[in-house]
């Protein structure tokens, strides 16, 4: 498969590196474009892929194209591609833009365009991403399989109906940032109680990694796993009470809701 990447920022790079590391695509079959020559050429040099000056030329050369510009730039890129409609013959477009609906993506494009909207996250860079996708009106099961293969190379992938894509943004698209904040705060607590910063961070990071792996590998509900480590009258239940008193759960739920609403707002612009 020939893969194109329009937009070589954090997300585009994470998805591309995921696909290359998993051997889904060969570097010699990858084309990248960006706003500035500097960005695309440095990525091309680093990963051994081809830098292409024009988005139209990139689409022409590719079987599938990841659209990884910011949501406010993507409509301009789509119009640019639509001006040379033949560049999209046989090309599957996979958008990563938060908020932009399948309908908004398809609207400026030729009627026969095949489009998929996805929401990945940056741990894709190390093959630990979590992504969801939804199909456009012309995308078929072969296209879905291509999206699964590409996104699956960089972590887990699920299909959801379009109306849930903003919820996905709130949970997993933006989620890594909440977890980084939690890890930092957990380490800060250790520092407050006298641990050296590096040791506190190591303990906090491994704790989050271990707890997440317990949920993933045992298949048990997080509440059951939590009950297993909260002995009556003990330290952990005392800490859990403090989390609840300080609104940890409702603050987290509100953060997901805020991100989903922001994605919705981006889609309306
Ligand atoms: N970051 C995340 O955690 C995350 C998670 C889920 C989804 N997303 C989605 O992923 C998309 C990209 O986000 P990001 O964080 O990777 O953004 P970013 O780091 O700012 O990268 C954006 C890239 O788009 C390029 N670009 C701008 N205008 C262009 C044009 N006309 N033609 C071709 N390329 C152009 C930029 O090129 P220059 O470098 O040359 O300016 C840059 O490489 C967004 O739509 C976002 O909603 C991001």
Tab-separated table of C-alpha atoms and ligand atoms in Angstrom:
chain	number	residue	atom	x	y	z
A	1	UNK	CA	0.000	0.000	0.000
A	2	UNK	CA	1.133	3.519	-0.828
A	3	UNK	CA	0.430	5.795	2.132
A	4	UNK	CA	0.245	9.585	2.124
A	5	UNK	CA	0.403	11.897	5.113
A	6	UNK	CA	-0.845	15.474	4.826
A	7	UNK	CA	0.358	17.253	7.965
A	8	UNK	CA	3.529	16.073	9.679
A	9	UNK	CA	2.833	17.263	13.223
A	10	UNK	CA	2.465	15.288	16.433
A	11	UNK	CA	-0.477	13.133	15.331
A	12	UNK	CA	0.611	12.503	11.756
A	13	UNK	CA	4.051	11.518	12.872
A	14	UNK	CA	2.718	9.177	15.583
A	15	UNK	CA	0.442	7.364	13.103
A	16	UNK	CA	3.134	7.120	10.458
A	17	UNK	CA	5.771	5.825	12.858
A	18	UNK	CA	3.243	3.290	14.186
A	19	UNK	CA	2.557	1.973	10.673
A	20	UNK	CA	6.259	1.870	9.766
A	21	UNK	CA	7.294	0.115	12.994
A	22	UNK	CA	4.558	-2.501	12.495
A	23	UNK	CA	5.713	-3.085	8.901
A	24	UNK	CA	2.272	-2.209	7.458
A	25	UNK	CA	3.948	0.123	4.952
A	26	UNK	CA	7.491	0.438	3.637
A	27	UNK	CA	9.201	3.817	4.041
A	28	UNK	CA	9.784	3.864	0.270
A	29	UNK	CA	5.956	3.730	-0.235
A	30	UNK	CA	5.215	6.724	1.999
A	31	UNK	CA	4.688	10.354	0.875
A	32	UNK	CA	4.502	13.269	3.302
A	33	UNK	CA	3.493	16.902	2.854
A	34	UNK	CA	3.239	19.856	5.206
A	35	UNK	CA	2.827	23.628	5.121
A	36	UNK	CA	6.567	24.299	5.351
A	37	UNK	CA	9.343	22.504	3.478
A	38	UNK	CA	11.347	22.299	6.690
A	39	UNK	CA	8.821	20.038	8.478
A	40	UNK	CA	8.274	17.559	5.632
A	41	UNK	CA	11.925	17.379	4.658
A	42	UNK	CA	13.155	16.751	8.172
A	43	UNK	CA	10.553	13.972	8.638
A	44	UNK	CA	11.469	12.500	5.243
A	45	UNK	CA	15.144	12.506	6.154
A	46	UNK	CA	14.530	10.974	9.568
A	47	UNK	CA	12.183	8.170	8.440
A	48	UNK	CA	13.395	7.608	4.875
A	49	UNK	CA	10.028	8.554	3.338
A	50	UNK	CA	9.366	10.868	0.342
A	51	UNK	CA	8.692	14.569	0.946
A	52	UNK	CA	6.162	15.980	-1.555
A	53	UNK	CA	5.570	19.695	-2.062
A	54	UNK	CA	1.951	19.497	-3.198
A	55	UNK	CA	-0.975	17.859	-1.399
A	56	UNK	CA	-2.543	17.098	-4.809
A	57	UNK	CA	0.552	15.236	-6.004
A	58	UNK	CA	0.631	13.332	-2.698
A	59	UNK	CA	-3.025	12.238	-3.095
A	60	UNK	CA	-2.335	11.182	-6.675
A	61	UNK	CA	0.524	8.923	-5.564
A	62	UNK	CA	-1.267	7.343	-2.562
A	63	UNK	CA	-3.810	4.550	-2.031
A	64	UNK	CA	-4.713	5.952	1.400
A	65	UNK	CA	-4.024	9.412	2.822
A	66	UNK	CA	-4.010	10.399	6.476
A	67	UNK	CA	-5.306	13.974	6.813
A	68	UNK	CA	-3.446	15.309	9.857
A	69	UNK	CA	-3.672	19.091	9.734
A	70	UNK	CA	-5.449	21.093	12.425
A	71	UNK	CA	-9.262	21.045	12.041
A	72	UNK	CA	-9.394	24.705	10.931
A	73	UNK	CA	-6.889	24.038	8.109
A	74	UNK	CA	-8.404	20.814	6.806
A	75	UNK	CA	-11.316	22.418	4.871
A	76	UNK	CA	-8.723	24.444	2.909
A	77	UNK	CA	-6.768	21.263	2.122
A	78	UNK	CA	-9.977	19.484	1.008
A	79	UNK	CA	-10.855	22.363	-1.345
A	80	UNK	CA	-7.333	22.197	-2.755
A	81	UNK	CA	-7.753	18.447	-3.450
A	82	UNK	CA	-11.253	18.974	-4.888
A	83	UNK	CA	-9.883	21.432	-7.454
A	84	UNK	CA	-8.029	18.499	-9.073
A	85	UNK	CA	-10.680	15.786	-8.561
A	86	UNK	CA	-8.753	13.135	-10.512
A	87	UNK	CA	-6.098	13.147	-7.737
A	88	UNK	CA	-8.697	11.374	-5.567
A	89	UNK	CA	-9.452	8.529	-7.999
A	90	UNK	CA	-8.821	5.341	-6.037
A	91	UNK	CA	-7.623	7.251	-2.961
A	92	UNK	CA	-9.058	6.670	0.505
A	93	UNK	CA	-8.996	9.775	2.752
A	94	UNK	CA	-8.677	9.210	6.512
A	95	UNK	CA	-9.231	12.354	8.570
A	96	UNK	CA	-7.928	12.693	12.129
A	97	UNK	CA	-9.407	16.165	12.681
A	98	UNK	CA	-11.314	16.651	15.915
A	99	UNK	CA	-14.910	17.718	15.394
A	100	UNK	CA	-15.101	17.621	11.583
A	101	UNK	CA	-17.999	15.350	10.669
A	102	UNK	CA	-17.984	12.922	7.773
A	103	UNK	CA	-20.568	15.157	6.091
A	104	UNK	CA	-18.318	18.229	6.462
A	105	UNK	CA	-15.362	16.243	5.087
A	106	UNK	CA	-17.339	14.942	2.099
A	107	UNK	CA	-19.114	18.203	1.274
A	108	UNK	CA	-16.316	19.939	-0.709
A	109	UNK	CA	-15.118	16.697	-2.359
A	110	UNK	CA	-16.310	14.934	-5.533
A	111	UNK	CA	-19.447	12.877	-4.827
A	112	UNK	CA	-17.656	9.543	-5.256
A	113	UNK	CA	-14.924	10.314	-2.661
A	114	UNK	CA	-14.155	7.638	-0.096
A	115	UNK	CA	-13.735	9.150	3.363
A	116	UNK	CA	-13.167	7.813	6.863
A	117	UNK	CA	-13.193	9.957	10.001
A	118	UNK	CA	-11.000	8.672	12.799
A	119	UNK	CA	-9.896	9.808	16.232
A	120	UNK	CA	-6.488	8.435	17.201
A	121	UNK	CA	-4.260	9.443	20.108
A	122	UNK	CA	-0.549	10.127	20.464
A	123	UNK	CA	0.530	6.882	22.235
A	124	UNK	CA	0.217	5.544	18.647
A	125	UNK	CA	3.853	6.673	18.474
A	126	UNK	CA	4.856	3.640	20.554
A	127	UNK	CA	2.176	1.271	19.263
A	128	UNK	CA	-0.068	1.852	22.309
A	129	UNK	CA	-2.651	4.120	20.735
A	130	UNK	CA	-6.429	3.907	21.104
A	131	UNK	CA	-8.428	4.877	18.045
A	132	UNK	CA	-11.996	4.869	16.798
A	133	UNK	CA	-13.306	5.442	13.297
A	134	UNK	CA	-16.537	5.922	11.395
A	135	UNK	CA	-17.165	5.368	7.686
A	136	UNK	CA	-18.204	7.953	5.101
A	137	UNK	CA	-21.031	7.279	2.634
A	138	UNK	CA	-18.796	5.667	-0.038
A	139	UNK	CA	-16.308	3.888	2.241
A	140	UNK	CA	-16.817	0.124	2.018
A	141	UNK	CA	-15.693	-2.897	4.015
A	142	UNK	CA	-12.328	-2.966	2.198
A	143	UNK	CA	-11.770	0.662	3.262
A	144	UNK	CA	-12.777	-0.224	6.833
A	145	UNK	CA	-10.227	-3.054	6.744
A	146	UNK	CA	-7.554	-0.609	5.506
A	147	UNK	CA	-8.352	1.803	8.363
A	148	UNK	CA	-8.269	-1.069	10.870
A	149	UNK	CA	-4.920	-2.236	9.501
A	150	UNK	CA	-3.352	1.240	9.576
A	151	UNK	CA	-4.773	2.372	12.919
A	152	UNK	CA	-4.415	-1.118	14.388
A	153	UNK	CA	-0.692	-0.970	13.617
A	154	UNK	CA	-0.476	1.780	16.198
A	155	UNK	CA	-2.673	0.301	18.935
A	156	UNK	CA	-6.289	-0.720	19.460
A	157	UNK	CA	-9.084	0.346	17.115
A	158	UNK	CA	-12.880	0.256	17.249
A	159	UNK	CA	-15.659	1.338	14.877
A	160	UNK	CA	-18.350	3.644	16.279
A	161	UNK	CA	-21.326	5.460	14.763
A	162	UNK	CA	-20.570	9.037	13.780
A	163	UNK	CA	-22.607	10.607	16.608
A	164	UNK	CA	-20.184	9.097	19.161
A	165	UNK	CA	-16.982	10.453	17.611
A	166	UNK	CA	-16.895	13.574	19.820
A	167	UNK	CA	-17.312	11.359	22.890
A	168	UNK	CA	-14.288	9.352	21.661
A	169	UNK	CA	-12.344	12.625	21.412
A	170	UNK	CA	-13.228	13.342	25.050
A	171	UNK	CA	-12.166	9.906	26.321
A	172	UNK	CA	-9.178	8.728	24.282
A	173	UNK	CA	-8.263	11.526	21.822
A	174	UNK	CA	-7.559	14.013	24.605
A	175	UNK	CA	-7.262	11.371	27.354
A	176	UNK	CA	-3.462	10.999	27.366
A	177	UNK	CA	-3.166	14.610	28.603
A	178	UNK	CA	-5.423	13.882	31.592
A	179	UNK	CA	-3.358	10.809	32.451
A	180	UNK	CA	-0.075	12.761	32.157
A	181	UNK	CA	-1.541	15.322	34.559
A	182	UNK	CA	-2.549	12.536	36.958
A	183	UNK	CA	0.913	10.947	36.826
A	184	UNK	CA	2.522	14.307	37.556
A	185	UNK	CA	0.130	14.954	40.440
A	186	UNK	CA	0.708	11.459	41.870
A	187	UNK	CA	4.450	12.088	41.794
A	188	UNK	CA	3.940	15.542	43.347
A	189	UNK	CA	2.165	13.857	46.255
A	190	UNK	CA	5.198	11.625	46.728
A	191	UNK	CA	7.514	14.631	46.647
A	192	UNK	CA	5.307	16.341	49.258
A	193	UNK	CA	5.832	13.352	51.500
A	194	UNK	CA	9.610	13.411	50.988
A	195	UNK	CA	10.374	11.185	47.985
A	196	UNK	CA	13.047	12.440	45.566
A	197	UNK	CA	11.367	13.698	42.354
A	198	UNK	CA	12.855	11.048	40.037
A	199	UNK	CA	11.862	8.173	42.300
A	200	UNK	CA	8.362	9.599	42.817
A	201	UNK	CA	7.903	9.888	39.052
A	202	UNK	CA	9.157	6.344	38.458
A	203	UNK	CA	6.746	4.953	41.067
A	204	UNK	CA	3.819	7.006	39.746
A	205	UNK	CA	4.430	6.048	36.105
A	206	UNK	CA	4.777	2.343	36.834
A	207	UNK	CA	1.681	2.432	39.049
A	208	UNK	CA	-0.460	3.847	36.224
A	209	UNK	CA	1.061	1.402	33.723
A	210	UNK	CA	0.529	-1.545	36.082
A	211	UNK	CA	-3.039	-0.584	37.007
A	212	UNK	CA	-3.988	-0.038	33.337
A	213	UNK	CA	-2.462	-3.429	32.452
A	214	UNK	CA	-4.451	-5.077	35.269
A	215	UNK	CA	-7.699	-3.710	33.800
A	216	UNK	CA	-6.708	-4.724	30.265
A	217	UNK	CA	-5.296	-8.167	31.090
A	218	UNK	CA	-7.761	-9.402	33.743
A	219	UNK	CA	-10.856	-8.002	32.034
A	220	UNK	CA	-12.173	-7.175	35.518
A	221	UNK	CA	-14.162	-4.006	36.151
A	222	UNK	CA	-11.944	-1.260	37.661
A	223	UNK	CA	-14.240	-1.073	40.710
A	224	UNK	CA	-13.608	-4.773	41.463
A	225	UNK	CA	-9.854	-4.275	41.152
A	226	UNK	CA	-10.090	-1.236	43.441
A	227	UNK	CA	-12.103	-3.189	46.014
A	228	UNK	CA	-9.396	-5.855	45.968
A	229	UNK	CA	-6.811	-3.320	47.189
A	230	UNK	CA	-8.899	-1.372	49.701
A	231	UNK	CA	-8.654	-3.152	53.051
A	232	UNK	CA	-11.184	-2.130	55.710
A	233	UNK	CA	-10.067	0.898	57.704
A	234	UNK	CA	-6.845	1.046	55.672
A	235	UNK	CA	-4.772	3.651	53.883
A	236	UNK	CA	-6.213	3.101	50.390
A	237	UNK	CA	-9.885	3.533	51.326
A	238	UNK	CA	-8.883	6.688	53.221
A	239	UNK	CA	-7.244	8.025	50.049
A	240	UNK	CA	-10.233	6.984	47.897
A	241	UNK	CA	-12.518	8.909	50.281
A	242	UNK	CA	-10.273	11.954	49.855
A	243	UNK	CA	-10.471	11.627	46.046
A	244	UNK	CA	-14.263	11.431	46.197
A	245	UNK	CA	-14.505	14.359	48.685
A	246	UNK	CA	-12.448	16.465	46.314
A	247	UNK	CA	-14.514	15.655	43.235
A	248	UNK	CA	-11.972	13.471	41.407
A	249	UNK	CA	-14.608	11.377	39.642
A	250	UNK	CA	-16.923	14.260	38.713
A	251	UNK	CA	-13.945	16.433	37.667
A	252	UNK	CA	-12.787	13.674	35.309
A	253	UNK	CA	-16.269	13.196	33.864
A	254	UNK	CA	-16.559	16.982	33.364
A	255	UNK	CA	-13.180	17.026	31.555
A	256	UNK	CA	-14.394	14.391	29.071
A	257	UNK	CA	-17.605	16.334	28.563
A	258	UNK	CA	-15.665	19.598	28.020
A	259	UNK	CA	-13.394	18.021	25.393
A	260	UNK	CA	-16.361	16.453	23.582
A	261	UNK	CA	-18.177	19.806	23.566
A	262	UNK	CA	-15.066	21.578	22.283
A	263	UNK	CA	-14.818	19.013	19.458
A	264	UNK	CA	-18.455	19.701	18.612
A	265	UNK	CA	-17.699	23.446	18.556
A	266	UNK	CA	-14.687	22.900	16.239
A	267	UNK	CA	-16.981	20.998	13.884
A	268	UNK	CA	-19.439	23.927	13.725
A	269	UNK	CA	-16.781	26.507	12.738
B	1	LIG	N1	-2.270	15.916	19.050
B	1	LIG	C1	-3.160	15.033	19.505
B	1	LIG	O1	-3.040	14.481	20.611
B	1	LIG	C2	-4.338	14.635	18.640
B	1	LIG	C3	-5.177	13.580	19.070
B	1	LIG	C4	-6.236	13.193	18.240
B	1	LIG	C5	-6.471	13.861	17.042
B	1	LIG	N2	-5.674	14.900	16.674
B	1	LIG	C6	-5.961	15.593	15.407
B	1	LIG	O2	-4.829	15.489	14.590
B	1	LIG	C7	-4.738	16.644	13.751
B	1	LIG	C8	-3.313	17.169	13.796
B	1	LIG	O3	-3.006	17.596	15.115
B	1	LIG	P1	-1.492	17.783	15.575
B	1	LIG	O4	-1.522	17.919	17.047
B	1	LIG	O5	-0.622	16.742	14.935
B	1	LIG	O6	-1.178	19.225	14.887
B	1	LIG	P2	0.252	19.876	14.586
B	1	LIG	O7	1.306	19.221	15.404
B	1	LIG	O8	0.057	21.353	14.683
B	1	LIG	O9	0.522	19.494	13.047
B	1	LIG	C9	-0.221	20.040	11.995
B	1	LIG	C10	0.542	19.794	10.708
B	1	LIG	O10	-0.253	20.278	9.620
B	1	LIG	C11	0.623	20.857	8.659
B	1	LIG	N3	-0.101	21.751	7.755
B	1	LIG	C12	-0.636	22.974	8.017
B	1	LIG	N4	-1.206	23.472	6.893
B	1	LIG	C13	-1.020	22.549	5.911
B	1	LIG	C14	-1.363	22.481	4.536
B	1	LIG	N5	-2.040	23.464	3.942
B	1	LIG	N6	-1.002	21.388	3.827
B	1	LIG	C15	-0.316	20.374	4.413
B	1	LIG	N7	0.036	20.374	5.723
B	1	LIG	C16	-0.307	21.451	6.455
B	1	LIG	C17	1.640	21.577	9.506
B	1	LIG	O11	2.792	21.852	8.723
B	1	LIG	P3	4.017	22.754	9.302
B	1	LIG	O12	4.641	21.936	10.385
B	1	LIG	O13	4.908	22.905	8.145
B	1	LIG	O14	3.396	24.020	9.796
B	1	LIG	C18	1.884	20.529	10.611
B	1	LIG	O15	2.884	19.621	10.201
B	1	LIG	C19	-5.764	17.654	14.260
B	1	LIG	O16	-6.817	17.773	13.352
B	1	LIG	C20	-6.231	17.092	15.591
B	1	LIG	O17	-7.606	17.348	15.811
B	1	LIG	C21	-4.599	15.286	17.432
